[in-house]
Tab-separated table of C-alpha atoms in Angstrom:
chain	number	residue	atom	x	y	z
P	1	UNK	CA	7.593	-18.519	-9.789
P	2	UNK	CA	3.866	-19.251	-10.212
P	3	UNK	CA	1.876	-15.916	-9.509
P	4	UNK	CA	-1.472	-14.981	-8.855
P	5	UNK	CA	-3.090	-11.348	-9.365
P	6	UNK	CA	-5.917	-10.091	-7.655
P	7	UNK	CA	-5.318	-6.295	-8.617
P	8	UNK	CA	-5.093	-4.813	-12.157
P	9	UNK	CA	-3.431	-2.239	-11.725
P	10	UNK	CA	-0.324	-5.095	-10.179
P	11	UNK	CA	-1.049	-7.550	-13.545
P	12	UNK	CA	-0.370	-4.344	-15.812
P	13	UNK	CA	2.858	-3.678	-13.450
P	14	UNK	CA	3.766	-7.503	-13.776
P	15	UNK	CA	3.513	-7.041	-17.499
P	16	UNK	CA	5.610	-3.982	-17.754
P	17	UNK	CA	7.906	-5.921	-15.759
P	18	UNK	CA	8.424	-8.868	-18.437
P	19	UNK	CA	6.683	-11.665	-16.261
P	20	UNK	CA	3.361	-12.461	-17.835
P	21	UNK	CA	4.410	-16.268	-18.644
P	22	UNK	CA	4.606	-16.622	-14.310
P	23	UNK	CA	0.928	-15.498	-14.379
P	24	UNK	CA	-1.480	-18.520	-13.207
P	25	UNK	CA	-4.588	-16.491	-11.992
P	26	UNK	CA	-6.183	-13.661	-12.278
P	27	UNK	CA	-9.029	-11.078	-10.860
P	28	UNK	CA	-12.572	-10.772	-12.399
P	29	UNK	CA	-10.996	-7.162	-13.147
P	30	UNK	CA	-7.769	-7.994	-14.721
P	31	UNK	CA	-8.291	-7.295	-18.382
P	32	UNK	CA	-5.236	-5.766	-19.366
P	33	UNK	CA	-2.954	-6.679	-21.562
P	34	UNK	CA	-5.279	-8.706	-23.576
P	35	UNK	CA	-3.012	-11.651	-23.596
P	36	UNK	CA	-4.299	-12.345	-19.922
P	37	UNK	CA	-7.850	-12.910	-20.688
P	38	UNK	CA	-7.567	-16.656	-21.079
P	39	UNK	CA	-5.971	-16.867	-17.485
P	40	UNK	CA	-8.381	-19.110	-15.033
P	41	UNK	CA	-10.197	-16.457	-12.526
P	42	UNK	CA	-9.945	-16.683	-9.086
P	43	UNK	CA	-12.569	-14.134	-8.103
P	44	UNK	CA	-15.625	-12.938	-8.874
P	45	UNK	CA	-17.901	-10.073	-8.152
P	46	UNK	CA	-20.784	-10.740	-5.178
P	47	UNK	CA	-23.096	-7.877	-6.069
P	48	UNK	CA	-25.461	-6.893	-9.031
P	49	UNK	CA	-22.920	-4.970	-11.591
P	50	UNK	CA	-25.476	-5.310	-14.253
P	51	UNK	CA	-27.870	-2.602	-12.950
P	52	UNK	CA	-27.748	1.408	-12.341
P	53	UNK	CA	-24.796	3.574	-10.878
P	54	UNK	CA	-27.219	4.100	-7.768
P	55	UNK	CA	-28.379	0.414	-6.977
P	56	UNK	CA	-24.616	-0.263	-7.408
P	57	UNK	CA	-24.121	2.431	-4.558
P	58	UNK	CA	-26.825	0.914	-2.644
P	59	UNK	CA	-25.814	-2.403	-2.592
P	60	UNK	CA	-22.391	-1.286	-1.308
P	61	UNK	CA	-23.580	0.834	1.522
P	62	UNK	CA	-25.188	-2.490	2.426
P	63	UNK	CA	-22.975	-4.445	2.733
P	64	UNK	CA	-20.634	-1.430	4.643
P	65	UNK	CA	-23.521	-1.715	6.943
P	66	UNK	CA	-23.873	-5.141	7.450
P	67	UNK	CA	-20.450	-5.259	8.524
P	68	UNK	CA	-21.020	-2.669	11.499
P	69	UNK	CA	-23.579	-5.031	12.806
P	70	UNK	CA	-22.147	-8.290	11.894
P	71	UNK	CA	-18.903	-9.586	10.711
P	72	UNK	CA	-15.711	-8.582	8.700
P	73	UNK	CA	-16.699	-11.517	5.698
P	74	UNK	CA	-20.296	-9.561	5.512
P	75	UNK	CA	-18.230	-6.378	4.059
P	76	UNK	CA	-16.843	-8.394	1.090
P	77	UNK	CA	-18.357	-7.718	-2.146
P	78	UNK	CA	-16.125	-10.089	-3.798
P	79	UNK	CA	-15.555	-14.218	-3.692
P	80	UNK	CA	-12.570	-16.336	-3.746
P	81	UNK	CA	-12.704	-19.557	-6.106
P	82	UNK	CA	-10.653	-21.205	-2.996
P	83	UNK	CA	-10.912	-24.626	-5.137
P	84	UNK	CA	-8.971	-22.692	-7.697
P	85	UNK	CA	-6.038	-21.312	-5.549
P	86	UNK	CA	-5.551	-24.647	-4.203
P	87	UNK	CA	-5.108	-26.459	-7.847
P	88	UNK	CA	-2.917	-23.499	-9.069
P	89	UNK	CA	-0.633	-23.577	-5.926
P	90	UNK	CA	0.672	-19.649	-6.188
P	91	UNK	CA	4.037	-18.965	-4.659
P	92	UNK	CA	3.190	-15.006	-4.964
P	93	UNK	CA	-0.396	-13.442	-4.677
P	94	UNK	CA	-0.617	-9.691	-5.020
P	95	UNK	CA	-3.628	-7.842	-3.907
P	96	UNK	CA	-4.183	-4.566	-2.216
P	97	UNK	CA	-5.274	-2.639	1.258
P	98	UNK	CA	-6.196	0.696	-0.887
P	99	UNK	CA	-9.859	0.071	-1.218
P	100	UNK	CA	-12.491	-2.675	-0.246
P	101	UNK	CA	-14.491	-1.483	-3.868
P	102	UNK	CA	-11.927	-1.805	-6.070
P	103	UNK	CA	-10.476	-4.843	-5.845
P	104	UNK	CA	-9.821	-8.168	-3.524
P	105	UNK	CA	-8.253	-6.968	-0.456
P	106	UNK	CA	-6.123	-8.613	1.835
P	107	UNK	CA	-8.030	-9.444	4.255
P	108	UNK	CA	-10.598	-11.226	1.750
P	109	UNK	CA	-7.044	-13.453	0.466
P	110	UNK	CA	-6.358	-14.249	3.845
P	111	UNK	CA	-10.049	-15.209	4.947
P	112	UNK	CA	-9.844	-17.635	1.704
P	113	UNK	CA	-6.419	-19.146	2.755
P	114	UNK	CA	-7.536	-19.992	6.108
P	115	UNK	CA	-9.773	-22.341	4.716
P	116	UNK	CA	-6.630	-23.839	2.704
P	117	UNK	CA	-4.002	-26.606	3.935
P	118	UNK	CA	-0.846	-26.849	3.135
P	119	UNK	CA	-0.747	-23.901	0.882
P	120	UNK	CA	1.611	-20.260	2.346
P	121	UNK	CA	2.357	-18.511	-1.164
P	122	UNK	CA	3.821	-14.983	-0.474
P	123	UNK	CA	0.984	-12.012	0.321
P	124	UNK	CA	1.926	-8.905	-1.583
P	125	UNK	CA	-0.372	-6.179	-0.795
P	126	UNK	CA	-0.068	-2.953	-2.593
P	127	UNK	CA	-1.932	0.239	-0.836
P	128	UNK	CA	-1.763	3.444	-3.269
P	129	UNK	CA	-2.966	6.376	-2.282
P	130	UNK	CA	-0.618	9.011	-4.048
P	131	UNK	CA	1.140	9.152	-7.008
P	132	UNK	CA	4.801	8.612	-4.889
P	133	UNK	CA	2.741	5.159	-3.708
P	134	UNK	CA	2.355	3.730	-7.143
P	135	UNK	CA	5.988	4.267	-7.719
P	136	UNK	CA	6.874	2.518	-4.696
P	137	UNK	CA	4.222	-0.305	-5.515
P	138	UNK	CA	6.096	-0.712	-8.797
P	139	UNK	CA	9.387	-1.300	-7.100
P	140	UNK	CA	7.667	-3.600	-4.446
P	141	UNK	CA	6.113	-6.166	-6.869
P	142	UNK	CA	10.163	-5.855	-9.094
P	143	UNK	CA	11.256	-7.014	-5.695
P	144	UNK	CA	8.859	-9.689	-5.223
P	145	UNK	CA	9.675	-10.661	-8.908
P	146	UNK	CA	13.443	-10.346	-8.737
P	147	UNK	CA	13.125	-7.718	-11.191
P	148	UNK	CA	14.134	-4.319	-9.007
P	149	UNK	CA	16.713	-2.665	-11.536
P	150	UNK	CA	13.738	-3.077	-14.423
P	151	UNK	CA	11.274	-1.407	-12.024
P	152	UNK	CA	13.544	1.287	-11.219
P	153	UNK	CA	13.758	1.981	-14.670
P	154	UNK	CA	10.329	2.409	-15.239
P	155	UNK	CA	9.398	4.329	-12.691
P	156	UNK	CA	11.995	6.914	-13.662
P	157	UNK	CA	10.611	7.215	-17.614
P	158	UNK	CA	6.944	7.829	-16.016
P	159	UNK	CA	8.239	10.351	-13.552
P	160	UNK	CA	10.189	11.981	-17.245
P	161	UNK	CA	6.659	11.646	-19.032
P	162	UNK	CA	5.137	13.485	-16.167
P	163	UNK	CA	7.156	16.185	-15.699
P	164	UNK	CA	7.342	16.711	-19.662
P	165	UNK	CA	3.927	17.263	-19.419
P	166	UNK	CA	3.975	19.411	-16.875
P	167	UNK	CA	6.440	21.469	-18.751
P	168	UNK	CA	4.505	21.444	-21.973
P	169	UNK	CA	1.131	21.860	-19.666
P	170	UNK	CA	2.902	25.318	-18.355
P	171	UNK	CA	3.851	26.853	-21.841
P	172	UNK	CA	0.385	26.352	-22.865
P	173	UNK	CA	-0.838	27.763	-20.265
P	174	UNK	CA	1.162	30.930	-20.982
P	175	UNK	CA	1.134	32.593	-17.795
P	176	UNK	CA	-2.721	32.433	-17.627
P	177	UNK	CA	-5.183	31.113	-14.315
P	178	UNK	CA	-4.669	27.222	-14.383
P	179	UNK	CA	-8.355	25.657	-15.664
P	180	UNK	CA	-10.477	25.106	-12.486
P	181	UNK	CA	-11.559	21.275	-12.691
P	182	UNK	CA	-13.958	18.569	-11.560
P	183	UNK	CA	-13.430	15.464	-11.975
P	184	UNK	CA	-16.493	13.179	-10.924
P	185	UNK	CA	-15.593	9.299	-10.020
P	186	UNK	CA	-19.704	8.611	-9.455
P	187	UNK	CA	-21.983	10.233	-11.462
P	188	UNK	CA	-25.462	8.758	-9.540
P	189	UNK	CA	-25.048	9.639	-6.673
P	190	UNK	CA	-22.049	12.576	-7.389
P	191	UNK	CA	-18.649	11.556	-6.067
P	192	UNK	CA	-15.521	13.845	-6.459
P	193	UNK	CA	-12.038	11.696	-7.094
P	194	UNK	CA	-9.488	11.980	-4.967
P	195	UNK	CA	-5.973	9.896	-4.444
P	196	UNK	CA	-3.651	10.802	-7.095
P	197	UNK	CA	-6.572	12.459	-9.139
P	198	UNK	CA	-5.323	15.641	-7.866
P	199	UNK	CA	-2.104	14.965	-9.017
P	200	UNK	CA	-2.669	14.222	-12.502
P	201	UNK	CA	-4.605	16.789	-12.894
P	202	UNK	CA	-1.469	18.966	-11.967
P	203	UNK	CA	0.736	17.321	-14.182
P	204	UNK	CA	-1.825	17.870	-17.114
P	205	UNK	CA	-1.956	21.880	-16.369
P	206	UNK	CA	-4.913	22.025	-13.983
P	207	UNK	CA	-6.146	22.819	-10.808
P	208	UNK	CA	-8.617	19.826	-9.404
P	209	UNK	CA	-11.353	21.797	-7.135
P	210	UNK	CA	-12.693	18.866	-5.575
P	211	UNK	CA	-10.794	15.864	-3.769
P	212	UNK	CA	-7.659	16.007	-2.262
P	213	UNK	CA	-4.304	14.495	-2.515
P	214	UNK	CA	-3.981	10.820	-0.739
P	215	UNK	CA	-7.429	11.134	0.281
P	216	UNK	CA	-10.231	8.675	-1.021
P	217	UNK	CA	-13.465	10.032	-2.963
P	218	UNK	CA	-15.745	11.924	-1.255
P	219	UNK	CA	-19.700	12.283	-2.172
P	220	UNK	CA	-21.102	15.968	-3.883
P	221	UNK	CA	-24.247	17.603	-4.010
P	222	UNK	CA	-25.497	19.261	-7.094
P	223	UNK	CA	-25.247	22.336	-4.921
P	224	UNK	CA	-21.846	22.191	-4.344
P	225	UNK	CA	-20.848	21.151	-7.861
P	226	UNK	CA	-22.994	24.115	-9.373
P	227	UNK	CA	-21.433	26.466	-6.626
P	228	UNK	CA	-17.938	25.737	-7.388
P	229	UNK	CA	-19.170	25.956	-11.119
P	230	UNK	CA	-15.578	24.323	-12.652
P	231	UNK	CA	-14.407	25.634	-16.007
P	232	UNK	CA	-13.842	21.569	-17.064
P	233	UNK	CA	-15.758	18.941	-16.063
P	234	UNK	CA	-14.321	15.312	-16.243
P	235	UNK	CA	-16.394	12.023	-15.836
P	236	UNK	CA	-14.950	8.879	-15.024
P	237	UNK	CA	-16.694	6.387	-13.035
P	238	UNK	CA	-15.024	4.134	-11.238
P	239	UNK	CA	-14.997	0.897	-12.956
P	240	UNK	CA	-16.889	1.628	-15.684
P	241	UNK	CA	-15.646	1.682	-19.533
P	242	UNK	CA	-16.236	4.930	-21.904
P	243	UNK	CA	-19.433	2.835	-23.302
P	244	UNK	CA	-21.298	2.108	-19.535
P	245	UNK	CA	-20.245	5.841	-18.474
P	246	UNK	CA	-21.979	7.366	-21.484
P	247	UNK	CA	-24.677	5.377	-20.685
P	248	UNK	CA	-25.369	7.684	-17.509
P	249	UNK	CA	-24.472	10.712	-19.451
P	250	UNK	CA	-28.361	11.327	-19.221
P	251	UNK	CA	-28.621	11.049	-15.323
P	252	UNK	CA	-26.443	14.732	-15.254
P	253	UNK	CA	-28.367	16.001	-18.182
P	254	UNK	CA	-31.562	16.011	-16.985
P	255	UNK	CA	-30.750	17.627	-13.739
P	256	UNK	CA	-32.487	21.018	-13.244
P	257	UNK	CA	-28.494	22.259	-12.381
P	258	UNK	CA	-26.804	20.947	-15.810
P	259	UNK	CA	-27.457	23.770	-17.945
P	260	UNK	CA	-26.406	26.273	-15.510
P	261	UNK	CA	-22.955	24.819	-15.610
P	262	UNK	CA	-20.296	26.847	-16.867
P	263	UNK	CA	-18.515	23.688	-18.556
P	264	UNK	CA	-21.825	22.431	-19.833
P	265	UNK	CA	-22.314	26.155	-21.395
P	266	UNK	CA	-18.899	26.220	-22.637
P	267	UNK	CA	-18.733	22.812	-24.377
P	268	UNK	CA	-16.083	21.720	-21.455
P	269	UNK	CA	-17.372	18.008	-20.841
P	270	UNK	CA	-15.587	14.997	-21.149
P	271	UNK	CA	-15.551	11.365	-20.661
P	272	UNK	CA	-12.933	9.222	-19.807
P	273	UNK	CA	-12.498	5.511	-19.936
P	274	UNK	CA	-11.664	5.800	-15.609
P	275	UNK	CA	-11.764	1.294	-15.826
P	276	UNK	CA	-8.669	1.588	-17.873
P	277	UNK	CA	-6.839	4.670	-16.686
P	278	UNK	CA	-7.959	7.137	-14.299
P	279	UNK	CA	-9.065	4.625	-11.435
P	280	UNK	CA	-6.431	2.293	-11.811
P	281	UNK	CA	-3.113	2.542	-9.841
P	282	UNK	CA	-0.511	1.518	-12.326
P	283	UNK	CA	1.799	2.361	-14.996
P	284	UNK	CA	-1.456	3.646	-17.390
P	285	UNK	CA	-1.785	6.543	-15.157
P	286	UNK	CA	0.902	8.665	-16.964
P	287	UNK	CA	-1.376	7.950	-19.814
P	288	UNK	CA	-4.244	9.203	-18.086
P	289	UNK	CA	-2.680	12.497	-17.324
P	290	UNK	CA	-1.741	13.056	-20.732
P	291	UNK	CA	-5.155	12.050	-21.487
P	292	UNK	CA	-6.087	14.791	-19.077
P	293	UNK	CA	-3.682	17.404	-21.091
P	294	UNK	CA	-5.368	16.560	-24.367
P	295	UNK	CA	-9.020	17.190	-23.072
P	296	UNK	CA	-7.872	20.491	-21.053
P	297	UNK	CA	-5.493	21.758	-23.856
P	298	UNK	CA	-6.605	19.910	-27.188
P	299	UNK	CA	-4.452	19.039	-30.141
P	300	UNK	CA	-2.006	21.858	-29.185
P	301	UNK	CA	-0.970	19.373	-26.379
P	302	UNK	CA	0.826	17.669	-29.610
P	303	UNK	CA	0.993	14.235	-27.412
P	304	UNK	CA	-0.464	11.116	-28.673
P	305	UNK	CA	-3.448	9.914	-26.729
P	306	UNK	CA	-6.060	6.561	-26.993
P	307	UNK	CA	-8.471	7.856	-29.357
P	308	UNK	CA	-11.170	5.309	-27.860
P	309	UNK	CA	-9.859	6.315	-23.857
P	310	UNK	CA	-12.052	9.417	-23.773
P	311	UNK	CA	-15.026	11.355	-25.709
P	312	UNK	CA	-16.024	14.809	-26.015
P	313	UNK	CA	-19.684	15.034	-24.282
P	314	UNK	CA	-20.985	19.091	-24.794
């Protein structure tokens, strides 16, 4: 079977899944596990990456508004190398529905094989929203691999890791308020994370004030963040590594509101690596919720984290 991913969060299910050597193709954003990097790429990013959080966010709404007055191609913000798919003749392609931001969507794989002849590999598309859809993504693509019983596995020994740290979470916690937490996805302009966000936080001993469960980000004003005043404050960027999101760690602090926060005050702020784990749908997100545990609860969490997945910011 000669596969082609367009999603990382489905290449880091593929690998859990044994089937790395089928691999022929890749996204621009599949970087994980390292031993993919020297697959060809088949897509590549359509907008300027290489400049601030907010022309990022500008160029997006753009393009969103192009597409009201135009066409469905002028939405896309990513290309297919169709060239490419032709030579490497995929019998599977896995992409997604979830989000037009995050990754090639189906309708950009179809577009592209409409200009193909002769080529009608198999369109997996994945569409997480909640944690429950993950699972059920994980089984899909050990379907579409012949690998079911593995997948089945799996997903039962990250539902185990969850609730044990839900369980561990809850002793902690010793019959005290749950930690009232923000999680930010965009930190120029503000957006609150939502999907499964809510969900890890839960796992991890929490309560998630902003965003809600199955529901995609939504945009917050300093107002609202400094009026809900969390006791934790979590930044993650969608997309972006620990190194580009400390980079903006200087947007927030030089807003009049920073120093009034409560988390800022306390020494409550964190960054996470949200490119590797937060933001992405697969199998690393049991590690981001006990990456989650460790910054709400500490060392007493007594669960081995990534060192370099998160820093301590004030």
């Amino acid at each position: 079977m000669r596969i082609i991913s367009l999603l990382a969060s489905a290449t880091e299910m593929i690998a859990a899944l044994g089937c790395l050597d089928q691999l022929v193709g890749r996204s621009h954003e599949c970087d994980y596990p390292p031993q993919i990097l020297s697959l060809p790429l088949v897509s590549a990013v359509r907008i300027n990456t290489e400049t601030s959080s907010r022309e990022i966010d500008a160029q997006i709404k753009q393009l969103r508004e192009r597409a009201q007055e135009n066409t469905l191609e002028a939405l896309s913000i990513y290309a297919i190398n169709v060239e490419l798919l032709r030579e490497l003749q995929p019998d599977v392609i896995f992409t997604q529905t979830q989000c037009e931001v995050c990754a090639v969507s189906e309708r950009d794989v179809t577009l592209a094989l409409q200009q193909l002849t002769g080529l009608h590999p198999r369109i997996v598309s994945l569409a997480p929203y909640r944690l429950c859809d993950v699972w059920e993504d994980m089984l899909r693509v050990g379907t579409a691999l012949e690998r079911l019983p593995q997948a089945q596995e799996l997903v039962t020994g990250y539902q185990q890791r969850l609730q044990n740290l839900s369980e561990t979470a809850t002793r902690l916690r010793a019959g005290a308020r749950k930690p009232r937490i923000a999680v930010l996805e965009w930190l120029d302009p503000l957006i609150a994370a939502g999907n499964w966000t809510p969900e890890l936080i839960e796992n991890a001993g929490g309560e998630l004030i902003f965003g809600e469960v199955g529901l995609h980000s939504t945009r917050l004003s300093w107002e609202e963040l400094q009026a809900a005043d969390p006791d934790i404050l979590l930044l993650a960027p969608c997309g972006y590594s620990l190194e580009r999101t400390m980079e903006d760690i200087p947007i927030l602090q030089k807003h009049p509101a920073w120093q009034a926060l409560k988390a800022v005050q306390q020494g409550r702020v964190y960054a996470l690596d949200g490119n590797q784990y937060l933001n992405r749908s697969g199998p690393r997100l049991v590690e981001s919720a006990e990456l989650l545990g460790r910054m709400i609860w500490g060392e007493e969490l007594n669960i081995e984290v990534d060192p370099h997945g998160w820093q301590h910011i004030a």
